[in-house]
Amino acid sequence: MEIASLIKDFQTIFSSTEEPRVFFAPGRINLIGEHTDYNGGYVFPASISFGTYAVAVKRSDKKIRLYSKNFEESGIIETSLDNLSYNKTHDWANYPKGMLQAIIKDGHEVTSGFDVLYYGNIPNGAGLSSSASIELATGVLIEHLYDLSINRIRMVQLGQKVENHYIGVNSGIMDQFAIGMGKKDHAILLDCNTLDYTYAPIALENYVIMIMNTNKRRELADSKYNERRSECERALKDLQTILEINSLGELSIETFEANKHVIVNDTDRKRAKHAVYENERTKKALEQLEAQNLQAFGKLVDQSHISLQHDYEVTGIELDTIVQAAWDEPGVLGARMTGAGFGGCAIALVPKDQVDQFKTNVNAQYKDVIGYDATFYMATIGDGAKEIKL
Ligand code: GLA
């Protein structure tokens, strides 16, 4: 979708002759470090070139009018600065409303409303964080339209707050961080305990990152997600009876192994094992990448999937089938699910000159078992949320 045509759409839909401003926030993939963020561990995500465009003009009254080209059937959703609380019938528009409310509550002055048109090219339900993308697109839009100066990490935290308290999904900080802080051609190693982070150049020589969409929507994902969180919290509580720790992310593998017997429930112990081992793998992954040891990096990626499949149990037949098919392809460095799991996308590190063959073979194997096609996209790692200067 051309930006010029989004501007035209904005002018038509809002019967406006003004020149709007254009903002963009990406989606994200996570290379490794899954279900570690809310356990106080490391994650290693990157922002991608798919994302959400927000085309907006400031108004002089208090009206807020929101339109999404992805939900055209909802038409223009209208509210005002005095009415920003959650409203079920506003559906997708609760994300931008929540973000605006969070920014105002954080002490920033917004005295007039705006008209905004959104368009997202992140595949819906694919687990590439379309919701965090709308939140951050709205965050930069508000920051720029009202000449505010919002610390970017604060904006990221506000996005997470919206998700947790306004929308009611108990997610960690990874998605908003990756999207708010993303950098072209880099992944971010983030310590979710301290929010210390390092950018790592993604130089994969002759390999590309292929995103494989199972086209299985992440239904049920939220309840299962919250269940995993509680299982980890229970495991932590048990460990705290003998260890002075605040999160599973503080544990080395050795300390975990020496103390895991105090975790009462077998399932909770498996969940905690994943969190601790995945955290170690994530730190190692950066080291291997820096050492240009791509084979070793790929092995860690594979192990991550195996752990998510057997210990954390968040994969499912679709993700397992597509990852297995990717592993079966010669030359593939590694493959794993990415994001929350239970459907959505996986990633694979594929030799550049084998991309077509990879897609054909993986799709054939996938369709054979699952009965419908997967979709493949080449991941391009782009910048975080920003205004697009016209
Ligand atoms: C979702 C959440 C993130 C993170 C991942 C799993 O994407 O929004 O906070 O927990 O799942 O790693």
Short mmCIF file of N, CA and C in Angstrom, two decimals, residues 1-16 20 55 67-69 72 76 116-119:
data_model
loop_
_atom_site.label_atom_id
_atom_site.label_comp_id
_atom_site.label_asym_id
_atom_site.label_seq_id
_atom_site.Cartn_x
_atom_site.Cartn_y
_atom_site.Cartn_z
N MET A 1 0.86 -1.21 0.00
CA MET A 1 0.00 0.00 0.00
C MET A 1 0.89 1.24 0.00
N GLU A 2 0.63 2.07 -0.98
CA GLU A 2 1.42 3.31 -1.09
C GLU A 2 0.96 4.32 -0.03
N ILE A 3 1.91 5.07 0.47
CA ILE A 3 1.56 6.09 1.47
C ILE A 3 0.63 7.14 0.84
N ALA A 4 0.92 7.47 -0.44
CA ALA A 4 0.08 8.47 -1.11
C ALA A 4 -1.38 8.03 -1.15
N SER A 5 -1.60 6.73 -1.33
CA SER A 5 -2.99 6.28 -1.42
C SER A 5 -3.63 6.25 -0.02
N LEU A 6 -2.84 6.04 1.01
CA LEU A 6 -3.39 6.11 2.38
C LEU A 6 -3.81 7.54 2.70
N ILE A 7 -3.02 8.49 2.23
CA ILE A 7 -3.35 9.90 2.47
C ILE A 7 -4.66 10.26 1.75
N LYS A 8 -4.77 9.78 0.53
CA LYS A 8 -6.02 10.01 -0.22
C LYS A 8 -7.21 9.40 0.50
N ASP A 9 -7.02 8.17 0.98
CA ASP A 9 -8.11 7.50 1.72
C ASP A 9 -8.49 8.31 2.95
N PHE A 10 -7.48 8.81 3.63
CA PHE A 10 -7.75 9.63 4.82
C PHE A 10 -8.63 10.81 4.44
N GLN A 11 -8.22 11.50 3.35
CA GLN A 11 -8.95 12.71 2.95
C GLN A 11 -10.38 12.39 2.52
N THR A 12 -10.56 11.24 1.87
CA THR A 12 -11.91 10.85 1.45
C THR A 12 -12.76 10.49 2.66
N ILE A 13 -12.22 9.62 3.50
CA ILE A 13 -13.02 9.10 4.62
C ILE A 13 -13.41 10.21 5.60
N PHE A 14 -12.48 11.13 5.84
CA PHE A 14 -12.79 12.20 6.80
C PHE A 14 -13.22 13.49 6.10
N SER A 15 -13.49 13.45 4.80
CA SER A 15 -13.83 14.63 4.01
C SER A 15 -12.94 15.80 4.38
N SER A 16 -11.65 15.56 4.23
CA SER A 16 -10.68 16.57 4.68
C SER A 16 -9.81 17.01 3.51
N PRO A 20 -2.31 15.31 5.99
CA PRO A 20 -2.08 14.61 7.26
C PRO A 20 -0.60 14.28 7.47
N VAL A 55 -2.27 7.58 9.80
CA VAL A 55 -2.29 8.83 9.04
C VAL A 55 -3.22 9.77 9.81
N TYR A 67 -10.44 5.30 12.24
CA TYR A 67 -10.88 4.44 11.14
C TYR A 67 -9.75 3.47 10.82
N SER A 68 -10.10 2.21 10.58
CA SER A 68 -9.06 1.25 10.19
C SER A 68 -9.41 0.61 8.86
N LYS A 69 -8.45 0.62 7.94
CA LYS A 69 -8.66 -0.04 6.66
C LYS A 69 -8.70 -1.56 6.81
N GLU A 72 -12.88 -2.20 7.90
CA GLU A 72 -13.69 -1.17 7.25
C GLU A 72 -15.15 -1.28 7.63
N ILE A 76 -16.25 4.66 10.84
CA ILE A 76 -15.52 5.61 11.71
C ILE A 76 -16.01 5.40 13.14
N VAL A 116 -7.80 9.92 12.67
CA VAL A 116 -6.71 9.03 12.28
C VAL A 116 -7.23 7.85 11.46
N LEU A 117 -6.46 7.52 10.45
CA LEU A 117 -6.74 6.33 9.65
C LEU A 117 -5.57 5.36 9.85
N TYR A 118 -5.89 4.11 10.18
CA TYR A 118 -4.85 3.08 10.35
C TYR A 118 -4.88 2.12 9.18
N TYR A 119 -3.72 1.64 8.84
CA TYR A 119 -3.64 0.51 7.91
C TYR A 119 -2.48 -0.37 8.34
#
